[in-house]
CSV table of C-alpha atoms in Angstrom, one decimal:
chain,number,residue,atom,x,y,z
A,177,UNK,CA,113.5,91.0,80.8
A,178,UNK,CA,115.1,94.5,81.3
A,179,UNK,CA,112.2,96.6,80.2
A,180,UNK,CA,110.9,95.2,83.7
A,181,UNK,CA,113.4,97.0,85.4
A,182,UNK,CA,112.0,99.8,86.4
A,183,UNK,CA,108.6,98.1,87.4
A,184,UNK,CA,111.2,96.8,89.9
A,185,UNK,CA,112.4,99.5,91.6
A,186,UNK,CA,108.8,101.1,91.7
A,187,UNK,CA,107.7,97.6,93.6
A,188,UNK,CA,111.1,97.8,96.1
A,189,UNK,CA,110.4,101.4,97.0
A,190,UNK,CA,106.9,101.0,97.4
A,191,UNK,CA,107.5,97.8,100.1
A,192,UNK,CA,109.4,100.1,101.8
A,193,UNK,CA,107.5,103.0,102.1
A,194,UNK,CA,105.6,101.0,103.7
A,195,UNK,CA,107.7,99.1,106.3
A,196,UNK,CA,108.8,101.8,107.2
A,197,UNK,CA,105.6,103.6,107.6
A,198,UNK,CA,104.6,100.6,109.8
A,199,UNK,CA,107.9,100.0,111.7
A,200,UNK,CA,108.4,103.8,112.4
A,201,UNK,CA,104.6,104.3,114.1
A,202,UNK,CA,105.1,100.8,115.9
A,203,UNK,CA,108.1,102.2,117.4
A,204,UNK,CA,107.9,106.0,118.0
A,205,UNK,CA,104.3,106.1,118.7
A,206,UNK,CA,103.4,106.2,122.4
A,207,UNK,CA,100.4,103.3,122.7
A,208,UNK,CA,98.6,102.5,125.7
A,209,UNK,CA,96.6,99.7,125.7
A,210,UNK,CA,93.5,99.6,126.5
A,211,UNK,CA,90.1,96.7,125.6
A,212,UNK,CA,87.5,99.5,124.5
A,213,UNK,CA,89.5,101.1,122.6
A,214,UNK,CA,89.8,97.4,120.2
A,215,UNK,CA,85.7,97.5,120.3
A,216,UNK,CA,83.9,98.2,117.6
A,217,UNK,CA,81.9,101.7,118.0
A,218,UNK,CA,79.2,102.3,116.1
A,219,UNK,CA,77.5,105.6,117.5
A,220,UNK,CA,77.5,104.4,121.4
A,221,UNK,CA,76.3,101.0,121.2
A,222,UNK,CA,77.6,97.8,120.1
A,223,UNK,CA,77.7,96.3,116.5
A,224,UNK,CA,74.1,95.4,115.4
A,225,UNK,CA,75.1,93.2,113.0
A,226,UNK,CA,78.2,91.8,111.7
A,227,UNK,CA,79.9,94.7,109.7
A,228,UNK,CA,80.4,92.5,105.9
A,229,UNK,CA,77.1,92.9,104.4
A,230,UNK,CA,75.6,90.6,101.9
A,231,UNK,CA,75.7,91.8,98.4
A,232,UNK,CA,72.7,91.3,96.0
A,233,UNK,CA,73.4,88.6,93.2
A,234,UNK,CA,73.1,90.9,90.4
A,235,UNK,CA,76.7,92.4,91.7
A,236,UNK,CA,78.1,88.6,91.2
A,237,UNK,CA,76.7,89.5,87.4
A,238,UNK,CA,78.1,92.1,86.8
A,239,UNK,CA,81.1,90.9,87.9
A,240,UNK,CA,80.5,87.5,85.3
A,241,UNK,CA,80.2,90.0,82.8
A,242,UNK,CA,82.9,91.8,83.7
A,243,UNK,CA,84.9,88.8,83.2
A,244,UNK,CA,84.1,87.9,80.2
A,245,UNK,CA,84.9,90.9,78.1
A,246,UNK,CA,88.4,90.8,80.2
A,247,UNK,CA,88.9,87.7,78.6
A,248,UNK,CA,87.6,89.2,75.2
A,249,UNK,CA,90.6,92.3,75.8
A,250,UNK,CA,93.0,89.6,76.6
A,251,UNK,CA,92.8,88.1,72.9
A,252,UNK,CA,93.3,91.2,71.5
A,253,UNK,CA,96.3,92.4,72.5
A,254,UNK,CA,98.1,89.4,71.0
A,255,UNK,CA,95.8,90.5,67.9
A,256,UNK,CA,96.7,93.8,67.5
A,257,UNK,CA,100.8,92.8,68.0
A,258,UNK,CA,100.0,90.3,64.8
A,259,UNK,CA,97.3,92.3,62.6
A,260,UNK,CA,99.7,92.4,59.7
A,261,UNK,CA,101.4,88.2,59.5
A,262,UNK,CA,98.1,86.7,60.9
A,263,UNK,CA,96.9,86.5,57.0
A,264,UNK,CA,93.1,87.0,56.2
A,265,UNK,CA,92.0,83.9,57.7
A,266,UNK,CA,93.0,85.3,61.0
A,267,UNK,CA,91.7,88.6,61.0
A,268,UNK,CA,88.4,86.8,59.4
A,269,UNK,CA,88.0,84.9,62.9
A,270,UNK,CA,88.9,87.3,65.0
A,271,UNK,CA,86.4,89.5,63.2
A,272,UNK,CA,84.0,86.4,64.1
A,273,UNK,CA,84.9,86.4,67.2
A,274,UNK,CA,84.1,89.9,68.1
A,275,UNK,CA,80.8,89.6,66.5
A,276,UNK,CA,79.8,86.5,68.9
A,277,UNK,CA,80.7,89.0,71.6
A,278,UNK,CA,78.7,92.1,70.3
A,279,UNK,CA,75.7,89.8,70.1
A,280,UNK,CA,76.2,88.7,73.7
A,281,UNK,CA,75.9,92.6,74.6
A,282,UNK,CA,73.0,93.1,72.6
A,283,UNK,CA,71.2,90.7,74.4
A,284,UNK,CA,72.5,92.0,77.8
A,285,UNK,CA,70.8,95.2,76.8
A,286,UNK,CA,67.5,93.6,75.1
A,287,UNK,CA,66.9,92.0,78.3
A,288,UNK,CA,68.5,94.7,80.7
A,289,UNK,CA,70.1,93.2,82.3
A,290,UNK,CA,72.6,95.6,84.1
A,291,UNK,CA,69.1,98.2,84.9
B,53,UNK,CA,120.1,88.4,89.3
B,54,UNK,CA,116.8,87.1,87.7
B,55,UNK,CA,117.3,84.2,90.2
B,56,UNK,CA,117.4,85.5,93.1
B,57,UNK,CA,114.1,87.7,92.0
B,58,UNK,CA,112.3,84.4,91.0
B,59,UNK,CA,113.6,82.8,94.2
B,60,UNK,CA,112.1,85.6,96.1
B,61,UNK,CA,109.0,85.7,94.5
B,62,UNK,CA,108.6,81.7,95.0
B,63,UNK,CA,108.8,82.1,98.4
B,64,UNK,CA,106.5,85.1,99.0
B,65,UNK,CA,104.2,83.0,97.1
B,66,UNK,CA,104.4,80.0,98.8
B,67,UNK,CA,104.1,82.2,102.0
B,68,UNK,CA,100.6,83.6,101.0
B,69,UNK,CA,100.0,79.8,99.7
B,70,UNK,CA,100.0,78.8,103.1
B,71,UNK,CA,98.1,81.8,104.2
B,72,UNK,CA,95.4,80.3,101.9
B,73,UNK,CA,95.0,77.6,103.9
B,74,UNK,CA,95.0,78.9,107.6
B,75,UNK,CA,93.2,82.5,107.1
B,76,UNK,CA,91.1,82.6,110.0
B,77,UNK,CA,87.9,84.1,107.6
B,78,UNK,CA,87.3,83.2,104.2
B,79,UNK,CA,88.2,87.3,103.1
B,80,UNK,CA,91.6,86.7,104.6
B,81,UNK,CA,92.1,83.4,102.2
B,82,UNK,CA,91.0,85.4,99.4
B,83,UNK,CA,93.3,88.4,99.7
B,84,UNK,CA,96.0,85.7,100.2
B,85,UNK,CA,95.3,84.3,97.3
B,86,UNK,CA,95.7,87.3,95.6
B,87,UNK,CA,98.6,87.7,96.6
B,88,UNK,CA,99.5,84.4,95.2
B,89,UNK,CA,98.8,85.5,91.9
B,90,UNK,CA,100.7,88.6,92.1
B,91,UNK,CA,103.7,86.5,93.3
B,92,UNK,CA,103.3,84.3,90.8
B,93,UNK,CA,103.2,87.2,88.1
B,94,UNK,CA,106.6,88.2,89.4
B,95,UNK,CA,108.0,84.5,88.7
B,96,UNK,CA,106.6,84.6,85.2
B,97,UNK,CA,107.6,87.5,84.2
B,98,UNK,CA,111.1,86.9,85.8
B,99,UNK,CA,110.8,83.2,83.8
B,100,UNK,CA,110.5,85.6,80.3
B,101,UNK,CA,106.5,84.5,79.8
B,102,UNK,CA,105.2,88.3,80.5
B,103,UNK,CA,102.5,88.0,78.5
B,104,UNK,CA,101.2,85.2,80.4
B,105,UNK,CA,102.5,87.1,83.8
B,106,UNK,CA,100.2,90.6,82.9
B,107,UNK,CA,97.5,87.9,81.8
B,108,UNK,CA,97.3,86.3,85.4
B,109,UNK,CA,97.2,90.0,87.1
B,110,UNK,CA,94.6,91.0,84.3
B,111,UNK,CA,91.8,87.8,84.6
B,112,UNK,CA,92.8,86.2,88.1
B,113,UNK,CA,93.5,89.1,90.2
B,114,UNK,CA,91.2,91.6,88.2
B,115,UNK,CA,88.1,89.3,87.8
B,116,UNK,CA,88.3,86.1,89.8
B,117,UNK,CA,89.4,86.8,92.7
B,118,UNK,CA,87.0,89.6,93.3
B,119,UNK,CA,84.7,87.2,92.2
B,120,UNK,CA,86.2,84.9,95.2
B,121,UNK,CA,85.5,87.9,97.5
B,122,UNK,CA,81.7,88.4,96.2
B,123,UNK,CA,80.9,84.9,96.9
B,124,UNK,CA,81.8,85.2,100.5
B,125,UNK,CA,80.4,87.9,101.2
B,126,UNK,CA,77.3,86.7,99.8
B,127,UNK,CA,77.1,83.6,101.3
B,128,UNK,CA,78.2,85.1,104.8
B,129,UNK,CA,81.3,84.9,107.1
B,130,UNK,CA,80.0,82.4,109.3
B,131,UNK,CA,78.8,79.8,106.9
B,132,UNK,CA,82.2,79.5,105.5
B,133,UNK,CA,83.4,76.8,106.8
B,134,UNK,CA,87.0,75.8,107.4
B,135,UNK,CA,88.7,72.9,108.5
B,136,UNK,CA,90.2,72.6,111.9
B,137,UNK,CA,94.1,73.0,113.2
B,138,UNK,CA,94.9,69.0,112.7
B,139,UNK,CA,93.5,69.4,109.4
B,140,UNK,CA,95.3,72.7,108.2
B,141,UNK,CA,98.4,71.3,109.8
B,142,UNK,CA,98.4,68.4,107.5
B,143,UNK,CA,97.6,70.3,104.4
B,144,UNK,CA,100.4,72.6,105.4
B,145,UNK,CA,102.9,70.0,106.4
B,146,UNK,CA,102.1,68.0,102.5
B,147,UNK,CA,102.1,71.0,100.5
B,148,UNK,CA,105.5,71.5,102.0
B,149,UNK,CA,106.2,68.0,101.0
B,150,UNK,CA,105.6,68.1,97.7
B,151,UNK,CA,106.6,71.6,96.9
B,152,UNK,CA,110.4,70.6,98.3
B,153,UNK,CA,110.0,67.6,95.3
B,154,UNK,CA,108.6,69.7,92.9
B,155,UNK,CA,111.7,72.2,93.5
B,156,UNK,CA,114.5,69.4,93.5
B,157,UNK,CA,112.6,67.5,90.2
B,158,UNK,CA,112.7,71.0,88.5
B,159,UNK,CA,116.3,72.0,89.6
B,160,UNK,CA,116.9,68.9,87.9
B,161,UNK,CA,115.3,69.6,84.6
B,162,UNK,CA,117.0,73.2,84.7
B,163,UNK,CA,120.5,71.7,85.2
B,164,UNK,CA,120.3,69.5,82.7
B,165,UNK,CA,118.4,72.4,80.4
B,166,UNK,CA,121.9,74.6,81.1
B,167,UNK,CA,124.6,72.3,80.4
B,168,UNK,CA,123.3,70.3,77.1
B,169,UNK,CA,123.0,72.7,74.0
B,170,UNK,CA,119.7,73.8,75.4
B,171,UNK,CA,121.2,76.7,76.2
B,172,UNK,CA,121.5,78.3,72.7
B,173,UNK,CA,117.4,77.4,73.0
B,174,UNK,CA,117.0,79.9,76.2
B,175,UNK,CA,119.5,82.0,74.7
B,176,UNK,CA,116.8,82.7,72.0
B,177,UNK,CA,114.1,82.4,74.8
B,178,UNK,CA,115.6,85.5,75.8
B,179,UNK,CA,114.9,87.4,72.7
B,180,UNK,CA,111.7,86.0,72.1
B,181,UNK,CA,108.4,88.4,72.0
B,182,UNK,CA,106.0,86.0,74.0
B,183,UNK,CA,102.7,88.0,72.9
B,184,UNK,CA,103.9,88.0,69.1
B,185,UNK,CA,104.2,84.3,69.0
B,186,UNK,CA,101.1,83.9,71.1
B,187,UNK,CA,99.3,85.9,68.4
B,188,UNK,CA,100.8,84.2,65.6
B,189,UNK,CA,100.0,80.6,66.9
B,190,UNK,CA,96.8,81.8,67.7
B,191,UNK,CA,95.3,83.4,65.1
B,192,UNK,CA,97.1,81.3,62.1
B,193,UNK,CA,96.6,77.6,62.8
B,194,UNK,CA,94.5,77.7,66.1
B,195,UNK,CA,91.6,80.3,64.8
B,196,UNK,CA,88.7,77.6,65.1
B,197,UNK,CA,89.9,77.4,68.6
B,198,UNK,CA,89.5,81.2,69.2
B,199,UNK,CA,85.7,81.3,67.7
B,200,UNK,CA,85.3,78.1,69.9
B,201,UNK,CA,86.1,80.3,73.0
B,202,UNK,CA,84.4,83.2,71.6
B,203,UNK,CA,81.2,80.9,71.3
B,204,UNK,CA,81.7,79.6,74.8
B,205,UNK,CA,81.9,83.1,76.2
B,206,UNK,CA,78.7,83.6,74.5
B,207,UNK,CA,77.2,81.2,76.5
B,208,UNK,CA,78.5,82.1,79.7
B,209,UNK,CA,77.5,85.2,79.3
B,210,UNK,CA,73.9,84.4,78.3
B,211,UNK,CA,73.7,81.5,81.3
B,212,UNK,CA,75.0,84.2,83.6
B,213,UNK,CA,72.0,86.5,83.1
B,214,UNK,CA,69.0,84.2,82.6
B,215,UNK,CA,70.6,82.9,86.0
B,216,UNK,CA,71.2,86.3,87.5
B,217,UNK,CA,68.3,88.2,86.2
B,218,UNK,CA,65.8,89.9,88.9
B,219,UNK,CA,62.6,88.0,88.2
């Protein structure tokens, strides 16, 4: 795996940016501790509410969606690597397959789903 | 090399694997366990499987996971209930357990993998492009599989929005 190499060092360097990012502001940097400062401040007064809002379902759908055609882009890489030994059988079902798919989007957008 | 890389990744992994468990808030498990996956990436790729590696980043971490986080959030911090420090401390304490097995029966299996002539097998392993042969298994003798799958993504994605649809 030497192609990975590279994506190595870019992983190494970047942890270490950031330790010492960290490490260097938890050293150097002149803190004072103090409880309001740890408080939440939201314009004066304290939090109304807690601060993680809940999210409307149709964001969970989009998300389903979202998904699915990752799952659809996964089988084609392997497809487009073997276009030419897969044989017409292959490139028949995968043909299939994408069709199953462009159906489920033309109901997504009959219904409208993602208005 | 690649050992110590694997080694290293197995570790971070189990690290956030634990992390799972005793996040204080349910976000907190989540972003563990996306770090999981990531580690996890690292050990398959480092294992030769990269297809399989980027396929874990691409679905789990890109899709499921932030599917984890939506549910969450939608359901709301406090009803996420988690268990309390006995019960985390067992679940820790056995997933340590059985992890130590797991390593020792595999370190086993690897041993014995490296000294018999399975070792002209990796040697070839080595060489081996994992999302050519995916493709080739795939797509030859398995192809009613893959319209199976597409079919089944058809229905998910039609359950998914009669269920989700704004009435």
């Amino acid at each position: 795996m030497k192609e990975y190499g590279s994506l190595l060092i870019i992983i190494v360097i970047s942890v270490l940016i950031g330790l010492i990012v960290e490490v260097l502001s938890y050293m150097l940097a002149k803190r004072d501790t103090e409880r309001e400062k740890l408080s939440a401040f939201e314009c004066g007064f304290d939090a109304f509410e807690s601060s993680r809002d809940k999210f409307d379902v149709r964001f969970y759908l989009v998300g389903m969606l979202f998904i699915i055609f990752d799952l659809e882009a996964s089988y084609l890489y392997p497809f487009a690597v073997t276009i030419e030994s897969i044989g017409t059988s292959g490139i028949v079902g995968m043909v299939d397959f994408i069709l199953e798919l462009l159906l489920g989007v033309i109901y997504i957008y009959k219904v409208e789903a993602l208005e | 090399m690649e050992g110590i890389i694997v080694y290293i990744f197995g570790i971070l992994g189990l690290y956030s694997g634990v992390g799972v468990i005793t996040g204080k808030t349910g976000v907190q498990s989540a972003i563990n366990l996306i770090l999981v996956f990531v580690n996890m990436c690292g050990v398959l790729i480092c294992l030769g499987i990269d297809m399989l590696g980027l396929l874990l980043i691409v679905i789990y971490v890109g899709a499921v996971a932030i599917l984890f986080l939506f549910v969450i959030m939608m359901v709301g911090e406090e009803e996420v209930k988690k268990g309390g420090t006995l019960g985390k401390g067992v679940l820790v304490v056995l997933s340590i357990v059985l992890l130590n097995r797991e390593v020792r029966e595999s370190n086993k299996g690897l041993n014995m993998i490296m000294e018999g002539e399975y070792g002209k097998v990796l040697e070839l392993w080595d060489r081996l492009d994992t999302v050519k042969v995916l493709g080739e298994n795939l797509f030859t003798s398995n192809i009613y599989n893959v319209i199976a799958v597409g079919v089944l993504l058809l229905v998910g994605m039609i359950g998914g929005v009669v269920l989700g649809k704004e009435k």
